[in-house]
Amino acid sequence: VAARATPNPVGVGSLVTLNESIRGGVGPFSYAWAVVSVPAASAAALSSTTDANPTFTPDVAGSYQLSLTVTDSIGRSSAPSQITVQATIS
């Protein structure tokens, strides 16, 4: 599985949509997104940790690290896929 973010980099205050690219496995799939780290003083949170395409809005400049683990319908889980979204002041 590969996690992606659109757009990336992004301006502070702009909505980011996360998505995935899955190879193999047996659908339907379940998703486990997690926020690994955010800049100091950030209160940014995911709109959902279980949706295929959650969103979040970076609220301070810096790096936001997220991870995604996908589980298929027969219980096989992927290794976590990590992504870093860079937020800048526009």
Coordinates of C-alpha atoms in Angstrom, one line a residue, residues 1-87:
V1 CA 0.0 0.0 0.0
A2 CA 1.2 3.5 -0.7
A3 CA -0.3 6.6 1.0
R4 CA -0.5 9.9 -0.8
A5 CA -1.7 13.5 -0.1
T6 CA -3.1 16.1 -2.4
P7 CA -1.9 18.8 -2.5
N8 CA 1.6 18.4 -1.1
P9 CA 3.2 20.7 -0.2
V10 CA 0.3 22.7 1.0
G11 CA -0.4 26.2 2.5
V12 CA -1.3 26.5 6.1
G13 CA -5.1 26.5 6.4
S14 CA -5.7 24.6 3.2
L15 CA -7.5 21.3 3.1
V16 CA -5.4 18.1 2.4
T17 CA -7.0 14.9 1.1
L18 CA -5.3 11.6 1.8
N19 CA -5.6 8.6 -0.4
E20 CA -4.1 5.3 -1.0
S21 CA -2.8 3.0 -3.8
I22 CA -3.5 -0.7 -3.1
R23 CA -1.9 -3.6 -4.9
G24 CA -3.1 -7.1 -4.2
G25 CA -5.4 -8.3 -1.4
V26 CA -9.0 -9.2 -1.4
G27 CA -11.5 -6.3 -1.2
P28 CA -13.3 -4.8 0.5
F29 CA -10.5 -3.1 2.5
S30 CA -10.5 -1.4 5.9
Y31 CA -8.3 1.6 6.6
A32 CA -6.4 2.6 9.7
W33 CA -4.9 6.1 9.3
A34 CA -2.9 7.7 12.1
V35 CA -1.2 11.0 12.8
V36 CA 2.4 10.1 13.7
S37 CA 3.7 13.6 14.4
V38 CA 2.7 17.3 13.9
P39 CA 4.6 20.5 14.5
A40 CA 4.6 22.0 18.0
A41 CA 1.4 23.9 18.8
S42 CA -0.6 22.1 16.1
A43 CA -4.1 20.9 16.8
A44 CA -4.6 19.4 13.4
A45 CA -6.6 16.1 13.3
L46 CA -7.9 13.7 10.7
S47 CA -11.5 13.9 9.7
S48 CA -11.6 10.1 10.1
T49 CA -9.1 7.4 10.9
T50 CA -11.1 4.7 9.0
D51 CA -12.3 6.4 5.8
A52 CA -10.4 5.6 2.5
N53 CA -9.9 9.3 1.9
P54 CA -9.8 11.4 5.1
T55 CA -8.9 15.0 5.2
F56 CA -7.1 17.3 7.5
T57 CA -6.1 21.0 7.6
P58 CA -2.6 21.9 8.6
D59 CA -2.8 24.8 11.1
V60 CA 0.8 25.7 11.6
A61 CA 3.8 25.6 9.2
G62 CA 6.0 22.4 9.3
S63 CA 5.9 18.7 8.7
Y64 CA 2.9 16.5 9.4
Q65 CA 3.7 12.8 9.4
L66 CA 0.9 10.3 8.9
S67 CA 0.7 6.5 8.4
L68 CA -1.8 4.1 6.8
T69 CA -2.3 0.4 7.4
V70 CA -4.8 -1.4 5.1
T71 CA -6.4 -4.7 6.0
D72 CA -8.2 -6.8 3.4
S73 CA -11.4 -8.8 3.8
I74 CA -9.5 -12.0 4.8
G75 CA -7.6 -10.2 7.6
R76 CA -4.2 -9.6 5.9
S77 CA -2.7 -6.3 6.9
S78 CA -0.1 -4.2 5.0
A79 CA 3.0 -2.8 6.5
P80 CA 2.3 0.8 7.6
S81 CA 2.9 3.3 4.7
Q82 CA 4.2 6.7 5.9
I83 CA 3.7 10.0 4.3
T84 CA 5.0 13.5 5.2
V85 CA 2.9 16.5 4.3
Q86 CA 4.8 19.8 4.3
A87 CA 2.8 22.9 5.2

